[in-house]
Coordinates of C-alpha atoms in Angstrom, one line a residue:
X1 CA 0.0 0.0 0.0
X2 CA 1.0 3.6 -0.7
X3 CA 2.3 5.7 2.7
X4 CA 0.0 8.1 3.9
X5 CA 0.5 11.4 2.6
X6 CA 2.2 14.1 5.0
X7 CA 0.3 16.0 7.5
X8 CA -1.1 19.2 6.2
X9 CA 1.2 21.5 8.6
X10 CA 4.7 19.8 7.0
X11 CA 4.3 21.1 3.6
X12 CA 6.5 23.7 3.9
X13 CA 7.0 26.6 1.3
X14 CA 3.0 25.7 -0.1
X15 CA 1.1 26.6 2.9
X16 CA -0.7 29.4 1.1
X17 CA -1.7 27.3 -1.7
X18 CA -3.2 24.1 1.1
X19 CA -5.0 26.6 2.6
X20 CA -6.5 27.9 -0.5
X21 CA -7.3 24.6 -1.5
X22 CA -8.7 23.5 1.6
X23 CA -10.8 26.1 1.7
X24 CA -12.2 25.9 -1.7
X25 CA -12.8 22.1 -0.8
X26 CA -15.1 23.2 1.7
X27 CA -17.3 25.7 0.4
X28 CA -18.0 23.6 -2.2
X29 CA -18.4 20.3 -0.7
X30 CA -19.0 21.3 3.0
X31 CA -21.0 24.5 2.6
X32 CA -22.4 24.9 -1.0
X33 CA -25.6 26.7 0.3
X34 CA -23.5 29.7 1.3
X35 CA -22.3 30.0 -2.8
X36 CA -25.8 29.3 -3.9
X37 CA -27.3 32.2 -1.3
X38 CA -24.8 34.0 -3.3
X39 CA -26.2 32.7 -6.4
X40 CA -22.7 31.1 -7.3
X41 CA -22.4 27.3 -8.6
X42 CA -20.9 25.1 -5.9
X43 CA -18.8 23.5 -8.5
X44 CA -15.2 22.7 -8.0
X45 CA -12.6 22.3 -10.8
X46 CA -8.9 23.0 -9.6
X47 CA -5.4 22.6 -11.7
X48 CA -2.4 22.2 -9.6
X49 CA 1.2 22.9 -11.5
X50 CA 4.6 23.3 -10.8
X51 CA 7.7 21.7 -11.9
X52 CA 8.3 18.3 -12.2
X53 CA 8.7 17.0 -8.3
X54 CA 7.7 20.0 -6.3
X55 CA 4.6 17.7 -4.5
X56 CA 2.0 18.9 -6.3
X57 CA 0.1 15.2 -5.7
X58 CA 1.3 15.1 -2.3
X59 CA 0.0 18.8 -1.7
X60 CA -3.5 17.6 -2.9
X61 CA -3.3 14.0 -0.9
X62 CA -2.9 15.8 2.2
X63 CA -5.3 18.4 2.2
X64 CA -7.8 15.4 0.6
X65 CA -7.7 13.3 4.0
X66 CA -10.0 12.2 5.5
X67 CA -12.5 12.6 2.2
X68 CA -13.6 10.2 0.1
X69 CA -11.1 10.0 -3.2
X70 CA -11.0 8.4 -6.3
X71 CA -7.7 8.6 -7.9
X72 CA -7.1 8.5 -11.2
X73 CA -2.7 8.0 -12.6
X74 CA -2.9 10.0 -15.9
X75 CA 0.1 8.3 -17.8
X76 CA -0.9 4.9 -16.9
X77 CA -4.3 5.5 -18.1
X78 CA -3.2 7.5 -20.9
X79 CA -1.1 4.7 -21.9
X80 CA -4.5 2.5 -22.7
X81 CA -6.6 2.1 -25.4
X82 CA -9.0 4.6 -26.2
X83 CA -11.9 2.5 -25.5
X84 CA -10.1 1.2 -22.1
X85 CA -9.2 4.9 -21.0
X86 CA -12.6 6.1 -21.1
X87 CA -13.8 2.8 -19.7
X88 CA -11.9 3.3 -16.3
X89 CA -12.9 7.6 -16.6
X90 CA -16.7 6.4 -17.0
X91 CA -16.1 4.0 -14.1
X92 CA -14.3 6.6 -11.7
X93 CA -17.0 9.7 -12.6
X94 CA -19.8 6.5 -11.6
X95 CA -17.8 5.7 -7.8
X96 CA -18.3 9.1 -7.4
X97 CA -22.0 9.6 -7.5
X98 CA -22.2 9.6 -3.5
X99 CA -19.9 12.5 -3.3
X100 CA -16.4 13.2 -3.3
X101 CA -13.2 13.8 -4.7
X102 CA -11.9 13.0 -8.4
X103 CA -7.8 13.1 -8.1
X104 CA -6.2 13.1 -12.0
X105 CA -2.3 13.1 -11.4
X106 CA -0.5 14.3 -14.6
X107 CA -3.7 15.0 -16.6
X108 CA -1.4 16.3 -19.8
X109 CA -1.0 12.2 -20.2
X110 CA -4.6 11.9 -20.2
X111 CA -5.4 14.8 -22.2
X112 CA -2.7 16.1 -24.1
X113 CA -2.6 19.5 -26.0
X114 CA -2.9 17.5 -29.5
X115 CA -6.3 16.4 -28.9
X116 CA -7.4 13.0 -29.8
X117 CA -11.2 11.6 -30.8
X118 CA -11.5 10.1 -26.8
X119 CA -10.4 13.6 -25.5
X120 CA -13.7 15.2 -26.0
X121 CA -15.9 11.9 -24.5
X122 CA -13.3 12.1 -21.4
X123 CA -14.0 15.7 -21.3
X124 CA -17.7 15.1 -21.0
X125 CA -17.0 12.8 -17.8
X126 CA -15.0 15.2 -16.4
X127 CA -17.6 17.8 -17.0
X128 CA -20.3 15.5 -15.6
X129 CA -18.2 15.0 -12.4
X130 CA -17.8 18.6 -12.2
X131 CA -21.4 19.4 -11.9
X132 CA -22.5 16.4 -9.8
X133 CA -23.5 17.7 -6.4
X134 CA -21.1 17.1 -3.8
X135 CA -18.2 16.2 -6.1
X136 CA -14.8 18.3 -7.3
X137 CA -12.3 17.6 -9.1
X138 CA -8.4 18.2 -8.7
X139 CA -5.4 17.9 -11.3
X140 CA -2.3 18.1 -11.3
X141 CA 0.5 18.7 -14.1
X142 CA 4.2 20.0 -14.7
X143 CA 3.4 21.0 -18.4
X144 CA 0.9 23.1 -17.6
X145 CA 1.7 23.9 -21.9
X146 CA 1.1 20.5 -23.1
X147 CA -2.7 20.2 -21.4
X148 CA -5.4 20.2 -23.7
X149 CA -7.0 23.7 -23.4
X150 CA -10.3 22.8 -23.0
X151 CA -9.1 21.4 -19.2
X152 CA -9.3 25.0 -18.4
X153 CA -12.8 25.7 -19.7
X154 CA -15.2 27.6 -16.6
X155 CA -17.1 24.0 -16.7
X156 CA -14.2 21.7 -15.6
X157 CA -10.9 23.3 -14.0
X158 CA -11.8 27.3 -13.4
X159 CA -9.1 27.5 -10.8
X160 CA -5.1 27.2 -11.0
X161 CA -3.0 26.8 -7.6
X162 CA 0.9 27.5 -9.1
X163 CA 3.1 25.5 -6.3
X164 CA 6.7 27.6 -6.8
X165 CA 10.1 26.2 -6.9
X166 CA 11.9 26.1 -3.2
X167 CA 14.2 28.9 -2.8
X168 CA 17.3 28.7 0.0
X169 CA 15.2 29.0 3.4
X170 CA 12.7 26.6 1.9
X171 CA 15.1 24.0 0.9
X172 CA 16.8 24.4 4.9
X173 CA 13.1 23.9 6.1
X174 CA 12.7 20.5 4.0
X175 CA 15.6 18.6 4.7
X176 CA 14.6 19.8 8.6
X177 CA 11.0 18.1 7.8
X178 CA 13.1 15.2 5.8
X179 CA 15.7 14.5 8.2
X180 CA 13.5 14.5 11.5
X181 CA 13.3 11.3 12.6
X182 CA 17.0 10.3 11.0
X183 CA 20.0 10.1 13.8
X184 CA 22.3 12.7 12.7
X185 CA 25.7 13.8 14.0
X186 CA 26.7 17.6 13.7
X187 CA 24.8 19.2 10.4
X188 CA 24.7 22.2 9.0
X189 CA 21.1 21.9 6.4
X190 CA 22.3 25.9 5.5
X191 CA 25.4 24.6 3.9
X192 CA 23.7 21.7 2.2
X193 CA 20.1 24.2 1.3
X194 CA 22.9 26.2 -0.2
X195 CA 24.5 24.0 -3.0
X196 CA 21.2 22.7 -3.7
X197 CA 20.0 25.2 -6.3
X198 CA 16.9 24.2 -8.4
X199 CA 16.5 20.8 -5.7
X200 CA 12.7 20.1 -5.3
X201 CA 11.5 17.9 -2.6
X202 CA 11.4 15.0 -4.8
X203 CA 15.4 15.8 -5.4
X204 CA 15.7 16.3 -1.2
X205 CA 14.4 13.0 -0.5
X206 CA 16.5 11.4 -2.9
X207 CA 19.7 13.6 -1.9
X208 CA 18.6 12.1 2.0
X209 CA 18.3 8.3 0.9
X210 CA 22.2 8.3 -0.9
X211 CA 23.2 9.8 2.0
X212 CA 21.1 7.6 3.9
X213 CA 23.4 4.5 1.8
X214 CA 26.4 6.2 2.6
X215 CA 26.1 6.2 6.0
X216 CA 24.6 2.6 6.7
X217 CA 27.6 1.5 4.5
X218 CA 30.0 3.2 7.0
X219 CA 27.6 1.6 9.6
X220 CA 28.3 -2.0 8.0
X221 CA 31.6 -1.6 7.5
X222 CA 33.3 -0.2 11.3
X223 CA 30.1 -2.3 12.9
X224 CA 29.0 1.3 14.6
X225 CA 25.7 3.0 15.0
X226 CA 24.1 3.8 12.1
X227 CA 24.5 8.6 12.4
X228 CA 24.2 10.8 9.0
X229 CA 27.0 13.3 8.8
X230 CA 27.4 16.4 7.0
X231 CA 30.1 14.1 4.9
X232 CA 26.8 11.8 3.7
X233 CA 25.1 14.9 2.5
X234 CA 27.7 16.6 1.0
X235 CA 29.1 13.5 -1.1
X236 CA 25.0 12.9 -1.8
X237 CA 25.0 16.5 -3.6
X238 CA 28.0 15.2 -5.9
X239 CA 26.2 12.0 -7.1
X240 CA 22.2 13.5 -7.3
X241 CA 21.2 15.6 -10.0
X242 CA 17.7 17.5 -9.4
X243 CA 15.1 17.3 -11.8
X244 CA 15.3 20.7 -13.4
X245 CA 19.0 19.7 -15.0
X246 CA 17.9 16.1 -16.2
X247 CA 18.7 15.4 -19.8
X248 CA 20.5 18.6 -20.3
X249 CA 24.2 18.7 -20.3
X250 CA 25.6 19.6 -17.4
X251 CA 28.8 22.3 -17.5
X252 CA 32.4 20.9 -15.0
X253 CA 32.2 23.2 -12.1
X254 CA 34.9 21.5 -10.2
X255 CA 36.2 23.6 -7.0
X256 CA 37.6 26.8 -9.0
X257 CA 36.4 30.3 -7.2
X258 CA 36.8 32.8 -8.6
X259 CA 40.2 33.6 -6.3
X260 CA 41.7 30.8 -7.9
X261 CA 41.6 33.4 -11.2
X262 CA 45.1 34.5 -11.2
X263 CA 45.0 38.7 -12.2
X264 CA 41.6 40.0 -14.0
X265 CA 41.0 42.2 -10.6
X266 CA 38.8 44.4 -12.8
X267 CA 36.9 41.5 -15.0
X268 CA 36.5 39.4 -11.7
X269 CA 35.2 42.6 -9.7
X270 CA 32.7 43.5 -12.9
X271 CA 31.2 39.6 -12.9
X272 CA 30.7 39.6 -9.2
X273 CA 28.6 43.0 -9.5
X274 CA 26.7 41.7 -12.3
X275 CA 26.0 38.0 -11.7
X276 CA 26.9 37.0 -7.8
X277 CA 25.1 40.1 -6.2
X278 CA 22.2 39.9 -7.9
X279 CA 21.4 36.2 -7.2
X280 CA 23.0 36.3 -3.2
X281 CA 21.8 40.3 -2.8
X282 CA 18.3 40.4 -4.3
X283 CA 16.9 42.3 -0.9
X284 CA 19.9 44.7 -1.2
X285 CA 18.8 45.2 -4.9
X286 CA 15.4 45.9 -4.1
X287 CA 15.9 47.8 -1.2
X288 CA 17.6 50.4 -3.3
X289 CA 14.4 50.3 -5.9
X290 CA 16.5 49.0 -8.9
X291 CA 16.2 46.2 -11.6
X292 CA 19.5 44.1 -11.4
X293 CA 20.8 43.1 -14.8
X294 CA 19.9 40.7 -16.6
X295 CA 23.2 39.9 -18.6
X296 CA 26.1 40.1 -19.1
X297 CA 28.4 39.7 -22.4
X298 CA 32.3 38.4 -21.7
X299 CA 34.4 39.3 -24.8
X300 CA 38.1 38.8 -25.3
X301 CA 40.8 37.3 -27.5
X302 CA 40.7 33.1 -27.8
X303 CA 42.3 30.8 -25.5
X304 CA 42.0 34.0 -22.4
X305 CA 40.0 31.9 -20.2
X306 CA 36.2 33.2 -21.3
X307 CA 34.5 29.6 -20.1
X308 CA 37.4 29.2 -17.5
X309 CA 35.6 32.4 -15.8
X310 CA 32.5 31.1 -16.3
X311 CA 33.1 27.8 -14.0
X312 CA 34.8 29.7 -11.6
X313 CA 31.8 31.8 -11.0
X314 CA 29.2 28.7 -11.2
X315 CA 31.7 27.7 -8.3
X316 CA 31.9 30.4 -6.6
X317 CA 27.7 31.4 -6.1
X318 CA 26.9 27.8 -6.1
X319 CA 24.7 28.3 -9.3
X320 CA 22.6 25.7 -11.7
X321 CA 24.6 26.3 -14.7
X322 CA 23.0 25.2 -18.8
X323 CA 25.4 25.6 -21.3
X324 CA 24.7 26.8 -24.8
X325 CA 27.8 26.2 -26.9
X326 CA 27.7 28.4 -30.5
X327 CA 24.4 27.3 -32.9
X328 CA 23.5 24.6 -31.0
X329 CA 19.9 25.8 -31.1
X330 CA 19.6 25.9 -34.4
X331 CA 17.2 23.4 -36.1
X332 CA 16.2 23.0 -39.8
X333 CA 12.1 22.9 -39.0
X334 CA 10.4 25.9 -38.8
X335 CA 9.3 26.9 -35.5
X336 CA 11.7 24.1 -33.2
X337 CA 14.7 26.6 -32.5
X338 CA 12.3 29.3 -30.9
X339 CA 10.9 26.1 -29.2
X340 CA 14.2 24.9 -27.6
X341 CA 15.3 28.7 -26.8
X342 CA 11.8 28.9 -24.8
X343 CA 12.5 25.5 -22.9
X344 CA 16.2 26.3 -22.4
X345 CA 15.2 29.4 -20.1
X346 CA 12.2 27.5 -18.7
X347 CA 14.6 24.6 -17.4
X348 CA 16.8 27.8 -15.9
X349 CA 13.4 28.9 -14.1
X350 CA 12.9 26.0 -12.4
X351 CA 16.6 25.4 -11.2
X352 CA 17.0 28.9 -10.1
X353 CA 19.5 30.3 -8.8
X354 CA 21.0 29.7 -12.3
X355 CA 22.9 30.8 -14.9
X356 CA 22.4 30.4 -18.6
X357 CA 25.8 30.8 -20.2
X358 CA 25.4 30.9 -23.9
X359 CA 29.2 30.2 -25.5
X360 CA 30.1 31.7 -29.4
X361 CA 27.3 34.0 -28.6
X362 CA 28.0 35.5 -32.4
X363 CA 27.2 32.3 -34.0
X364 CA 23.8 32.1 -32.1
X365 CA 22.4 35.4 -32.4
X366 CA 24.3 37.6 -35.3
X367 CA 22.9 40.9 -36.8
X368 CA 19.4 40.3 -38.2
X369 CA 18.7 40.8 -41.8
X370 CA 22.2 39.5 -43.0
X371 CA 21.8 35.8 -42.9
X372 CA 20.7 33.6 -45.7
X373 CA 19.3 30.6 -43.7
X374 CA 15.9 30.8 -44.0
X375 CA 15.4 33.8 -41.2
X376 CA 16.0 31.1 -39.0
X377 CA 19.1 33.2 -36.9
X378 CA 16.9 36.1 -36.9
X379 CA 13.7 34.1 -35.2
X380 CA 16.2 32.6 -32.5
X381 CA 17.8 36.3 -31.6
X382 CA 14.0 37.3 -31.4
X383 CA 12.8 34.4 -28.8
X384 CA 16.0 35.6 -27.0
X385 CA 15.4 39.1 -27.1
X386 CA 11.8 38.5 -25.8
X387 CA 13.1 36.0 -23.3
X388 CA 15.4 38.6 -21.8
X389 CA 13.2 41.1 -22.1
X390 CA 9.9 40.1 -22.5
X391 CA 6.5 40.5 -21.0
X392 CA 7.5 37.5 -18.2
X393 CA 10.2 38.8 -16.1
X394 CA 13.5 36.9 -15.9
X395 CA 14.1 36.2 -12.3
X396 CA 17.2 34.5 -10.2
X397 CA 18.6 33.7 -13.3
X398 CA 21.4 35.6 -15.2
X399 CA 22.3 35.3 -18.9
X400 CA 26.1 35.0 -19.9
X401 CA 27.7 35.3 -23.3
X402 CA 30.6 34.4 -24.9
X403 CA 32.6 35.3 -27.8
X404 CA 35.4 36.8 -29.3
X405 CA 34.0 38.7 -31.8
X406 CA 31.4 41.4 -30.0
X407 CA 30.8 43.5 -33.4
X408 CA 29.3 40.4 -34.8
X409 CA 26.4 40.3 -32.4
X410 CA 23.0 42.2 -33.3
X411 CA 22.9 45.6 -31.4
X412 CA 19.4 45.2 -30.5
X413 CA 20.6 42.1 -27.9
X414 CA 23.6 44.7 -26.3
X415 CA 21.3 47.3 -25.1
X416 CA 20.0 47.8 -21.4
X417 CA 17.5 45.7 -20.2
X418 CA 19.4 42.8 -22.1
X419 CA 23.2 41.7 -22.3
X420 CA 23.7 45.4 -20.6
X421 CA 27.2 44.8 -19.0
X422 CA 29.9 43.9 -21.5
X423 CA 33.0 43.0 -19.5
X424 CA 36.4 43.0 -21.7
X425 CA 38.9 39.5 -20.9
X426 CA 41.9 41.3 -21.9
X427 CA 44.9 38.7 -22.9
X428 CA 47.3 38.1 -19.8
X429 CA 50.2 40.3 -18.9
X430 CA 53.4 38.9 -17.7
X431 CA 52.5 38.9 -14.0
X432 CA 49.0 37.2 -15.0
X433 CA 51.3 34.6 -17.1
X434 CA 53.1 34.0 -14.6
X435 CA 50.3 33.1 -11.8
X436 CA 48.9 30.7 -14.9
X437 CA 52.1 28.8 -15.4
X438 CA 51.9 28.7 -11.5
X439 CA 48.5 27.1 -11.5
X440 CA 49.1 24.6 -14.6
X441 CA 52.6 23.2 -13.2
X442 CA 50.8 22.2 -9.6
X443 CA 51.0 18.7 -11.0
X444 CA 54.1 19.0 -12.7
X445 CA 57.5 18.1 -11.4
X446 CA 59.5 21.3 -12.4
X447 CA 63.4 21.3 -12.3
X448 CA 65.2 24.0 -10.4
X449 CA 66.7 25.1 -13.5
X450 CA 62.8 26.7 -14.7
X451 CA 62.4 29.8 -13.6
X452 CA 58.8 30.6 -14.0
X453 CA 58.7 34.3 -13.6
X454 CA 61.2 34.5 -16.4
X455 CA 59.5 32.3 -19.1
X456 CA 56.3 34.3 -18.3
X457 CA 58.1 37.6 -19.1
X458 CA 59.0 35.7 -22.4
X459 CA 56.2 34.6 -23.5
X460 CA 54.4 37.8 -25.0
X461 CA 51.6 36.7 -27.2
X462 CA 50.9 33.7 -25.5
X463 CA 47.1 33.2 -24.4
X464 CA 46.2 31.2 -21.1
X465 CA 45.6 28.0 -22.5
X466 CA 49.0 28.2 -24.5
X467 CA 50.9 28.1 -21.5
X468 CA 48.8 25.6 -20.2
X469 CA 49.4 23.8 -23.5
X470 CA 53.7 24.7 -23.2
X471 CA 53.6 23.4 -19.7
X472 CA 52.2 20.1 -21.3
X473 CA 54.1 19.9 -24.6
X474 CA 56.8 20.3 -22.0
X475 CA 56.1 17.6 -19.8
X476 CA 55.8 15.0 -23.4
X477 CA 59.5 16.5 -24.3
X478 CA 60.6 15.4 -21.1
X479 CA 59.1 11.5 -21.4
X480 CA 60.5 11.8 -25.2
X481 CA 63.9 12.3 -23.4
X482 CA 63.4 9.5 -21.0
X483 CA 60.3 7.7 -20.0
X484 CA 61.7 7.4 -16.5
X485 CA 62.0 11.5 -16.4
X486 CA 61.5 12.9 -12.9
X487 CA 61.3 16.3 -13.6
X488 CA 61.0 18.3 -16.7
X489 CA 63.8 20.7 -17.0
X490 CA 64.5 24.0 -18.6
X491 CA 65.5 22.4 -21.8
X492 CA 62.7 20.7 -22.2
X493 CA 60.6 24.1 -21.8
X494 CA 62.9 25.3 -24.5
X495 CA 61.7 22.2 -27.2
X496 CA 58.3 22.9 -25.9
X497 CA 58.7 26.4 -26.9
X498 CA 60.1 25.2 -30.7
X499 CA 56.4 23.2 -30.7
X500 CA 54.0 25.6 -29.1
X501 CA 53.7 29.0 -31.0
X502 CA 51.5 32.3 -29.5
X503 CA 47.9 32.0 -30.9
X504 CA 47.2 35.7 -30.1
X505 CA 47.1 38.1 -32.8
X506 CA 48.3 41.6 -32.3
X507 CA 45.7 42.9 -35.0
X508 CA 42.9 40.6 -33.4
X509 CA 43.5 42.0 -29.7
X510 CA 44.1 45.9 -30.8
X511 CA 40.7 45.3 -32.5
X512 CA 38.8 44.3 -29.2
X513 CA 40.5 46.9 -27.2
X514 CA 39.1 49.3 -29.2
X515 CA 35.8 48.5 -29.0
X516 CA 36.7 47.8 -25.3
X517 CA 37.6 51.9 -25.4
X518 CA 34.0 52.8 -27.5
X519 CA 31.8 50.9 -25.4

């Protein structure tokens, strides 16, 4: 049998919408001659939706106790023959005729947005449910899009609860309500609700039973008393992925901060402002009555650490990052790149605090009007224009882009209220070289006979990842000299040298500092 669904009083973060619910329920099943003194109709049609995992079903099962409920599991019914489907709808709407509750769990599976011939029979039970005396009905969906409209007609559902995505405090309050009963040894949830962006309950419980695993395996294997431990929760957040970022790729975060970022004082400083403080300030923001911005364009010469930036700040504000890499939107059939643009931000929504970083911004969005592809570039640049700046306000998330050629991108997407901060990666200098060749050679066994500061000052031209890539062509001279190397040596820095050229070019750079200068 199923568990019994949580008391009304631990459903934390949706107690507005339970009691909204609850007290719908009983007006119109409890009290309907107060509507009808009002000449109102008793009926009750409610759609419940949020993203996928939020406890949209559990939010209705526990303010349904106690009443009589027929439950109906959209997918599995969906998944039926048409005749069979509206066979077990028929036979639900008829166990109701005594009163009660009709429960539809993912109705877009029952009654998707392409309607079929059964849809408008099902319909008519639904509507016949509806207006039975004594009976409501309550449904529930994450695709609030893909529902066949006529779900929302007056007659069936003519009233929406929105269950929102946990924010920090929330996410602390559930793994309190998750984690009650569990022997635990020395948490702090505030650490663990704060690396958790876009975790739903259904991703909390799941983060609590690895964790759970992990510590009944410690249990098992020192034969001790089974505790959870920060450590169990912590390695959990490694392993679970929420909800929000399934099937999308997911960008390498690792552990760089943004003070591993050798020099940029000025780039660094300009991110924070623009990306951190709005996402870990938004009280600060509104208590000072202005709009943070939305975006943010990062510009500079190739191989100068653009993306490298970009994980160290997804590190650094512990932010849900989805990662756009040049035209991978683009799509042949007419209408399905505005469609994945649309979902793109949508999956951002519900794992906020995120951060949408779109790399090669210029192949994704270049100046409208120019392109010979079928207007498809310019209907992507408008979906993102109207994303960024459209009638629905973007918020707790914060648009990134990438690319080393600025003048490429249409204007329109540049302007405030958009990509409104453009912050310049200039190419390093010889003490930014220097803290690079630092960071790159932690692994590598350097002779005394490298100086580092010295080949820094030497290598004008050079971008980040070619010393990266010297320090490595440096390391493969050495094994070329001996397999058995211990340490690579200055002479082996000197072949890597002959091997790995500068990739900056002078014209390329002076180019982007200009427009640095006119911006």
């Amino acid at each position: 049998p199923a568990p019994p669904p949580p008391p009304v009083e631990d459903l934390v973060g949706v107690q507005t919408q339970a009691g909204r619910l609850t007290e719908w329920l009983k007006l119109a099943l409890d009290e309907p001659e107060l509507l009808r003194t009002l000449g109102a109709s008793p009926h009750l049609g409610v759609l419940i939706t949020g993203p996928a995992g939020v406890g949209k079903a559990t939010l209705a099962r526990a303010v349904l106790a106690g009443r009589r409920v027929v439950e109906l599991d959209g997918p599995s019914v969906g998944a039926t023959a048409a005749d069979d489907r509206l066979r077990r709808v028929t036979t639900a709407v008829a166990d109701l005729a005594a009163g009660g509750v009709l429960l539809v769990t993912d109705i877009d599976a029952l009654l998707p947005a392409t309607p079929e011939p059964v849809s408008a029979l099902i319909l008519d039970q639904l509507r016949r449910a509806v207006d039975t005396v004594g009976v409501a009905l309550v449904a529930t969906t994450a695709h609030p899009t893909e529902v066949d409209s006529r779900v929302r007609s007056p007659e069936i559902c003519d009233r929406e609860l929105a269950l929102p995505l946990p924010d920090g405090a929330t996410r602390r309050a559930l793994l309190d309500v998750l984690l009650r009963r569990v022997p635990t040894d020395n948490l702090s949830l505030d650490a663990v609700a704060a690396r958790a962006p876009g975790f739903v309950v259904a991703d909390l419980a799941a983060l609590c039973r690895e964790a759970a695993l992990r510590a009944a395996a410690r249990a098992s294997r020192d034969d001790t008393e089974p505790r959870l431990t920060q450590g169990d929760l912590l390695g959990a957040l490694e392993v679970i992925r929420p909800l929000s970022r399934s099937g999308t790729e997911e960008l390498a975060i690792g552990s760089v901060t943004l003070d591993d970022v050798g020099d940029m004082v000025d780039t660094k400083q300009s991110l924070t402002e623009a990306v951190l403080w709005p996402l870990q300030h938004p009280d600060s923001f509104a208590r000072l009555g202005v709009e943070p911005p939305r975006g943010v364009l990062l510009y500079g010469p190739p191989g100068c650490g653009k993306t490298f930036l970009v994980r160290a700040l997804a590190s650094s504000g512990q932010l849900s990052v989805h990662a756009v890499k040049g035209a991978e939107l683009m799509d042949k059939w007419v209408g399905a790149s505005e469609k994945a643009v649309r979902e793109l931000f949508q999956r951002a929504r519900n794992s906020a605090p995120a951060l949408v970083f779109l790399d090669e911004i210029d192949a994704l969005a270049p100046r409208r009007g120019q392109s010979s592809d079928s207007g498809v570039t310019d209907r992507v640049v408008s979906a993102l224009l109207t994303e960024l700046d459209g009638v629905e306000p973007l918020r707790d998330v914060v648009v990134l882009g990438a690319t080393n050629r600025p003048d490429l991108i249409d204007p329109a997407l540049l302007r405030p209220g958009r990509l409104e901060r453009l912050v310049f990666v200039p190419p390093p200098d010889a003490e930014a070289r220097a803290a690079i060749l630092r960071t790159a050679g932690k692994s590598v066994p350097l002779a005394d006979d490298v100086d580092l500061g010295a080949l820094a000052a030497d290598l004008d031209g050079y971008s980040a990842a070619d010393c990266s890539a010297l320090l490595r062509e440096a390391a493969l001279a050495a094994m070329r000299r001996s397999v058995d190397a211990a340490a690579v040596t200055a002479g082996d820095v000197a072949a890597a040298r002959k091997a790995v050229r500068p990739s900056l070019e002078a014209a390329q750079v002076e180019h982007l500092r200009a427009y640095a200068e006119g911006r």
